[in-house]
Coordinates of C-alpha atoms in Angstrom, one line a residue:
M710 CA -28.3 21.0 -4.2
T711 CA -26.5 24.2 -5.2
S712 CA -22.7 24.4 -5.4
A713 CA -22.7 27.0 -2.6
W714 CA -24.7 24.7 -0.3
Q715 CA -22.3 21.8 -1.2
S716 CA -19.4 24.0 -0.2
I717 CA -20.9 24.8 3.2
V718 CA -21.7 21.2 3.9
G719 CA -18.2 20.1 2.8
L720 CA -16.5 22.6 5.0
A721 CA -18.6 21.5 8.0
I722 CA -17.5 17.9 7.4
L723 CA -13.9 18.8 7.0
A724 CA -14.0 20.9 10.2
A725 CA -15.3 17.9 12.1
C726 CA -12.4 15.8 10.8
T727 CA -9.7 18.3 11.9
P728 CA -7.6 17.1 14.9
V729 CA -7.2 19.3 17.9
G730 CA -4.6 22.0 17.4
R731 CA -4.8 21.8 13.6
T732 CA -7.2 24.7 12.8
E733 CA -4.4 26.8 11.4
T734 CA -3.9 24.4 8.4
P735 CA -5.9 25.3 5.3
L736 CA -8.7 22.8 4.5
P737 CA -8.4 20.9 1.2
V738 CA -10.5 21.4 -1.8
V739 CA -12.1 18.0 -2.5
P740 CA -12.2 17.3 -6.2
A741 CA -15.3 15.6 -7.7
V742 CA -15.0 12.1 -9.2
V743 CA -15.9 12.6 -12.9
K744 CA -15.6 9.0 -13.9
A745 CA -14.2 5.7 -12.6
E746 CA -13.9 2.6 -14.8
P747 CA -11.9 -0.6 -15.0
A748 CA -8.5 -0.5 -16.7
P749 CA -8.2 -3.9 -18.4
E750 CA -4.9 -2.9 -20.2
W751 CA -3.3 -2.9 -16.7
D752 CA -5.0 -6.2 -15.6
A753 CA -3.5 -7.8 -18.7
K754 CA 0.1 -7.1 -17.5
F755 CA -0.5 -9.5 -14.6
A756 CA -2.4 -12.3 -16.5
G757 CA 0.6 -14.5 -17.4
K758 CA 0.2 -18.3 -17.7
E759 CA 3.8 -19.3 -16.7
G760 CA 6.0 -18.3 -13.8
W761 CA 4.3 -15.5 -11.8
I762 CA 0.6 -16.5 -11.9
G763 CA -1.0 -14.5 -9.1
G764 CA -0.2 -12.3 -6.0
D765 CA -1.5 -9.6 -3.7
G766 CA -0.1 -6.5 -2.0
V767 CA 0.7 -4.8 -5.3
Y768 CA 2.8 -1.8 -4.1
S769 CA 4.8 0.1 -6.7
V770 CA 7.6 2.7 -6.8
A771 CA 9.3 4.5 -9.6
L772 CA 13.1 3.9 -9.2
S773 CA 13.8 6.1 -12.3
P774 CA 12.0 7.4 -15.4
R775 CA 12.8 4.1 -17.0
R776 CA 12.3 1.7 -14.2
V777 CA 9.4 0.8 -11.9
L778 CA 9.4 -1.7 -9.1
W779 CA 6.4 -3.8 -8.1
L780 CA 6.2 -5.5 -4.7
F781 CA 3.8 -8.4 -3.9
G782 CA 2.9 -10.4 -0.9
D783 CA 1.9 -14.1 -1.1
T784 CA 2.5 -15.1 -4.7
F785 CA 1.7 -18.2 -6.8
L786 CA 4.5 -19.5 -9.0
G787 CA 4.0 -22.2 -11.6
T788 CA 1.9 -22.9 -14.6
V789 CA -1.8 -22.3 -15.5
K790 CA -3.5 -25.3 -17.0
D791 CA -7.2 -25.8 -17.8
G792 CA -8.0 -22.6 -16.0
G793 CA -6.4 -23.5 -12.7
R794 CA -3.1 -23.4 -10.8
S795 CA -2.8 -27.1 -10.0
G796 CA 0.6 -27.9 -8.6
A797 CA 1.6 -24.2 -8.2
A798 CA 3.8 -23.1 -5.3
M799 CA 3.2 -20.2 -3.0
V800 CA 6.0 -17.9 -1.7
N801 CA 5.5 -15.0 0.7
N802 CA 6.8 -12.2 -1.5
T803 CA 8.1 -11.4 -5.0
A804 CA 8.9 -8.4 -7.0
G805 CA 8.6 -7.2 -10.6
V806 CA 10.4 -4.7 -12.7
M807 CA 9.2 -2.9 -15.8
D808 CA 9.9 0.1 -18.1
P809 CA 7.0 2.5 -17.7
R810 CA 7.9 4.3 -21.0
E811 CA 6.8 1.3 -23.1
K812 CA 3.1 1.0 -23.8
D813 CA 3.2 -2.8 -23.9
A814 CA 5.9 -3.1 -21.2
V815 CA 6.4 -6.6 -20.0
I816 CA 7.0 -7.1 -16.2
R817 CA 9.9 -9.3 -15.3
F818 CA 9.0 -11.0 -12.1
V819 CA 11.6 -12.0 -9.5
S820 CA 11.5 -14.4 -6.5
G821 CA 14.3 -15.7 -4.3
R822 CA 16.9 -18.3 -5.1
P823 CA 15.5 -21.8 -5.2
K824 CA 16.2 -24.0 -2.2
D825 CA 16.2 -27.7 -2.5
G826 CA 14.6 -27.3 -5.9
K827 CA 11.7 -25.2 -4.6
P828 CA 11.0 -21.5 -5.1
T829 CA 11.5 -19.1 -2.2
A830 CA 10.6 -15.5 -1.3
L831 CA 12.8 -12.6 -2.4
L832 CA 13.0 -11.0 1.1
V833 CA 13.3 -13.0 4.3
P834 CA 13.6 -11.9 7.9
A835 CA 17.1 -11.5 9.2
D836 CA 16.2 -13.1 12.5
G837 CA 14.7 -16.2 10.8
K838 CA 11.3 -15.8 12.3
G839 CA 8.1 -15.9 10.1
W840 CA 8.0 -14.1 6.8
F841 CA 7.6 -10.7 5.2
W842 CA 4.7 -9.2 3.4
P843 CA 6.2 -6.0 1.7
Q844 CA 4.4 -2.7 2.1
A845 CA 5.4 0.8 0.9
A846 CA 8.7 1.6 -0.7
V847 CA 10.4 4.8 -1.7
R848 CA 13.5 5.9 -3.5
A849 CA 15.7 8.1 -1.3
G850 CA 18.8 9.3 -3.2
D851 CA 20.8 6.3 -4.2
R852 CA 18.9 4.0 -1.9
L853 CA 15.6 2.2 -1.9
L854 CA 13.7 1.9 1.4
V855 CA 11.1 -0.9 1.9
F856 CA 8.8 -1.3 4.9
L857 CA 8.3 -5.0 5.8
P858 CA 5.7 -6.3 8.3
Q859 CA 6.9 -9.5 9.9
I860 CA 4.2 -12.2 10.0
E861 CA 3.7 -15.6 11.7
R862 CA 1.0 -18.1 11.6
G863 CA -1.8 -17.6 14.1
K864 CA -4.4 -19.9 15.6
G865 CA -7.1 -21.4 13.4
S866 CA -7.2 -22.3 9.7
G867 CA -9.0 -19.5 8.0
V868 CA -7.7 -16.9 5.6
F869 CA -6.9 -14.6 8.5
S870 CA -5.0 -17.1 10.6
F871 CA -1.9 -15.1 10.9
K872 CA -0.4 -12.5 13.3
H873 CA 2.0 -9.6 13.1
I874 CA 5.1 -10.0 15.3
G875 CA 7.3 -7.1 14.1
Q876 CA 8.1 -4.4 11.6
W877 CA 11.4 -3.9 9.7
L878 CA 12.9 -1.2 7.4
A879 CA 14.9 -2.7 4.6
V880 CA 17.6 -0.4 3.0
V881 CA 18.6 -1.5 -0.5
E882 CA 22.0 0.0 -1.3
N883 CA 22.0 -0.8 -5.0
P884 CA 18.4 -0.5 -6.3
D885 CA 19.4 0.1 -9.9
D886 CA 20.7 -3.5 -10.0
A887 CA 18.4 -6.5 -10.6
P888 CA 16.6 -7.5 -7.4
E889 CA 18.5 -10.8 -7.4
K890 CA 21.7 -8.7 -6.8
W891 CA 20.4 -6.4 -4.2
R892 CA 22.5 -5.7 -1.1
V893 CA 19.9 -5.3 1.7
K894 CA 20.3 -4.2 5.3
Q895 CA 17.4 -4.8 7.7
H896 CA 16.6 -2.5 10.6
K897 CA 13.9 -3.4 13.1
L898 CA 11.5 -0.6 13.8
P899 CA 11.3 0.2 17.6
F900 CA 8.0 2.0 17.2
A901 CA 5.8 -1.0 16.1
E902 CA 3.5 -2.7 18.6
F903 CA 1.3 -5.7 17.9
G904 CA -0.4 -6.6 21.2
P905 CA -3.9 -8.1 21.8
D906 CA -5.4 -4.7 22.8
R907 CA -3.3 -2.2 20.7
V908 CA -1.6 -2.2 17.3
Q909 CA 0.7 0.5 16.0
S910 CA 2.2 -0.2 12.5
W911 CA 4.3 1.9 10.2
G912 CA 5.0 1.8 6.4
S913 CA 1.5 1.3 5.0
A914 CA 2.4 4.2 2.8
V915 CA 5.4 6.5 2.4
L916 CA 5.8 9.8 0.6
A917 CA 9.0 11.7 -0.2
D918 CA 8.4 15.5 0.0
E919 CA 10.9 18.4 0.2
G920 CA 13.8 16.3 1.6
R921 CA 11.6 14.5 4.2
L922 CA 9.9 11.1 4.2
Y923 CA 6.4 11.0 5.6
V924 CA 5.8 7.5 6.9
Y925 CA 2.2 6.6 7.3
G926 CA 0.8 3.9 9.5
Y927 CA -2.2 3.0 11.6
Q928 CA -3.1 2.5 15.2
E929 CA -5.9 0.2 16.4
K930 CA -7.2 0.0 19.9
G931 CA -9.5 -2.9 20.4
K932 CA -11.3 -4.8 17.6
G933 CA -14.2 -3.8 15.4
I934 CA -15.0 -2.2 12.0
G935 CA -13.7 1.4 11.6
K936 CA -11.3 1.4 14.6
R937 CA -8.1 1.5 12.4
Q938 CA -6.8 5.1 12.5
L939 CA -4.2 7.0 10.4
T940 CA -1.0 8.1 12.0
V941 CA 2.1 9.8 10.4
A942 CA 5.7 10.3 11.2
R943 CA 8.4 12.2 9.4
V944 CA 12.2 11.9 9.1
P945 CA 14.9 13.4 6.9
A946 CA 15.2 11.3 3.8
D947 CA 18.8 10.5 4.4
K948 CA 18.2 9.4 8.1
A949 CA 15.4 7.0 7.8
E950 CA 17.2 4.2 9.7
D951 CA 18.2 6.6 12.4
F952 CA 15.1 6.1 14.6
T953 CA 16.1 8.9 17.0
A954 CA 15.4 11.3 14.0
W955 CA 11.8 10.3 13.6
R956 CA 9.1 12.7 14.7
F957 CA 5.4 11.9 15.2
R958 CA 2.4 14.1 14.3
A959 CA 1.0 15.3 17.6
A960 CA -1.9 17.5 18.5
D961 CA 0.1 20.7 18.4
G962 CA 3.1 19.9 16.1
W963 CA 5.8 17.2 15.8
S964 CA 7.0 15.2 18.8
A965 CA 9.8 12.8 19.4
K966 CA 7.5 10.8 21.6
L967 CA 5.5 8.1 20.0
A968 CA 2.9 8.3 22.8
E969 CA 1.9 11.8 21.6
A970 CA 1.1 10.7 18.0
V971 CA -2.5 11.6 17.2
A972 CA -5.1 9.8 15.0
L973 CA -5.7 11.8 11.8
A974 CA -8.6 9.8 10.3
D975 CA -10.4 6.6 10.9
G976 CA -11.8 3.7 8.8
L977 CA -8.3 3.0 7.4
A978 CA -6.9 -0.2 5.9
T979 CA -3.6 -1.9 6.7
E980 CA -2.5 -1.1 3.1
F981 CA -3.0 2.2 1.3
S982 CA -1.2 5.0 -0.6
V983 CA -0.5 8.7 -0.1
S984 CA 0.6 10.7 -3.1
R985 CA 0.6 14.2 -4.5
L986 CA -2.2 15.5 -6.6
P987 CA -1.3 17.3 -9.9
G988 CA -1.1 21.1 -10.0
A989 CA -0.1 21.7 -6.4
R990 CA -3.6 20.7 -5.3
G991 CA -2.5 18.8 -2.3
Y992 CA -2.4 15.1 -1.4
V993 CA -4.6 12.1 -1.7
A994 CA -4.8 9.0 0.5
A995 CA -6.5 6.0 -1.3
Y996 CA -7.6 2.8 0.4
T997 CA -10.2 0.1 0.7
E998 CA -12.7 1.5 3.3
N999 CA -12.2 -0.3 6.6
G1000 CA -9.6 -2.6 4.9
L1001 CA -12.1 -5.1 3.5
G1002 CA -15.1 -4.6 1.2
D1003 CA -16.2 -3.2 -2.1
R1004 CA -15.7 0.5 -1.5
I1005 CA -12.4 2.2 -2.7
V1006 CA -12.3 5.7 -1.1
A1007 CA -9.9 8.6 -0.9
R1008 CA -9.2 11.4 1.5
F1009 CA -7.7 14.7 0.5
S1010 CA -5.4 17.2 2.3
K1011 CA -3.5 20.4 1.6
T1012 CA -0.4 19.1 3.4
P1013 CA 1.2 15.6 3.9
D1014 CA 0.0 15.5 7.5
G1015 CA -3.6 16.7 7.1
P1016 CA -6.2 17.7 8.1
W1017 CA -7.8 15.1 5.9
S1018 CA -11.2 15.4 4.3
A1019 CA -14.0 13.0 4.9
P1020 CA -13.8 9.9 2.7
V1021 CA -14.9 10.2 -0.9
L1022 CA -16.1 7.2 -2.9
L1023 CA -13.8 6.5 -5.9
F1024 CA -15.1 3.2 -7.1
K1025 CA -17.4 0.3 -6.0
C1026 CA -15.8 -3.0 -6.9
P1027 CA -18.3 -5.2 -8.6
D1028 CA -16.7 -8.5 -7.7
M1029 CA -18.4 -9.1 -4.3
A1030 CA -21.8 -8.4 -5.7
R1031 CA -21.3 -11.0 -8.4
D1032 CA -19.7 -13.7 -6.1
K1033 CA -20.5 -14.0 -2.4
G1034 CA -17.4 -16.2 -2.0
V1035 CA -14.9 -13.5 -2.6
F1036 CA -13.7 -10.3 -0.8
C1037 CA -11.8 -7.2 -2.0
Y1038 CA -9.0 -5.4 -0.2
A1039 CA -5.6 -3.6 -0.6
A1040 CA -6.6 -0.7 -2.8
K1041 CA -3.9 1.9 -3.5
A1042 CA -2.9 4.4 -6.1
H1043 CA 0.1 4.4 -8.4
P1044 CA 0.8 8.0 -9.2
W1045 CA 3.8 7.5 -11.6
A1046 CA 1.4 5.7 -14.0
V1047 CA -0.9 8.6 -14.9
K1048 CA -0.8 12.2 -16.1
G1049 CA -3.2 15.1 -15.3
D1050 CA -6.3 14.7 -13.1
E1051 CA -6.2 10.9 -12.9
L1052 CA -5.6 8.2 -10.4
L1053 CA -4.7 4.6 -11.3
V1054 CA -5.8 2.4 -8.4
S1055 CA -5.2 -1.3 -7.9
Y1056 CA -7.1 -3.7 -5.7
C1057 CA -7.0 -7.4 -4.9
V1058 CA -9.7 -10.0 -4.9
N1059 CA -9.4 -13.1 -2.7
T1060 CA -11.6 -16.0 -1.7
W1061 CA -12.7 -17.3 1.7
E1062 CA -11.9 -20.9 0.4
F1063 CA -8.1 -21.1 -0.1
A1064 CA -8.3 -24.2 -2.2
R1065 CA -10.4 -22.3 -4.7
L1066 CA -7.3 -20.2 -5.7
F1067 CA -5.8 -23.3 -7.2
R1068 CA -8.9 -23.9 -9.3
A1069 CA -9.6 -20.4 -10.5
E1070 CA -6.6 -18.8 -12.1
K1071 CA -8.3 -15.4 -12.8
M1072 CA -8.7 -14.8 -9.1
Y1073 CA -5.9 -13.4 -6.9
R1074 CA -4.5 -11.2 -9.6
P1075 CA -4.3 -7.4 -9.4
K1076 CA -7.3 -5.5 -10.8
F1077 CA -7.0 -1.8 -11.8
V1078 CA -9.3 1.1 -12.0
R1079 CA -8.8 4.5 -13.7
V1080 CA -10.3 7.4 -11.8
K1081 CA -10.9 10.8 -13.5
L1082 CA -11.0 13.7 -11.1
A1083 CA -12.5 17.1 -11.9
P1084 CA -9.7 19.5 -13.0
A1085 CA -8.6 22.4 -10.7
K1086 CA -10.5 25.6 -11.1

């Protein structure tokens, strides 16, 4: 296929993805994927045998040029022995801190204060209900903002026997201190909805851009593969917890009414990333296609709110082909970790049999992929 014909086809696909009222926005140039390969040097940073020995979620945020924060969901704490995690404890969230300037930087992992001799989560709901699985975080001036889905156990006993019951925004007033010393205020998001027929969540990704925060979420009407759709709100960076200042991307602009928020793309995951591309080339959203599976994809845009391109395959995770008892999820990019035309993308591997996580210590640790994109012309 000639490059001219590829351009025509690409523009047609992009036009089909453009929401109503968005034709005035320039369409993105979609870079080609030159190469994608595992990054074992990053895997090794999360392969310890003592203390933090596995976790998922794997969000990150640069707090300063010398300090990066990692946020994890369910986490194993304990000791690896004979290839397993026998006797390990699981807490609902932890954090890690590292200096990105050091090639062999060691991550210092942090959980909550022990209670009755047992480890605890770093962040717990102010109302005492359920637990938090941290999502996106962003540095906004002197503060750190962290989006926190609130979870409770659901019916059944499988790996997905949980339910969302709320969404919170945590404001850390002293993010330059150790996480154990954080002063945190929690604000419940009024825009979240977790009903049987409709879900609206916020904070799957967040982007600071020209004094504003773009808060990305998803809506889901009904059940089924591919029904999770991208939505976006924006708010002045210094007013994130003032929920009257939030505006939602509507068909013809920004609206104060949540009901007018439009879907910008489909096939989304509950966790993803949105970041700038180098060289003023626009923005990239990276995620596991449909939230679960072996395909890590990306969409591209000229602006933080779209229109977004059709999904482009970045990497096909080999884990599920090798082992039918596992699944991949939670892909996202870490833009602070690369230079030039690259993406560093993490993903998680879990098993349908929970007890297997105690027998196989190499499972349920972050995996990383380095993606090389074609340079701008």
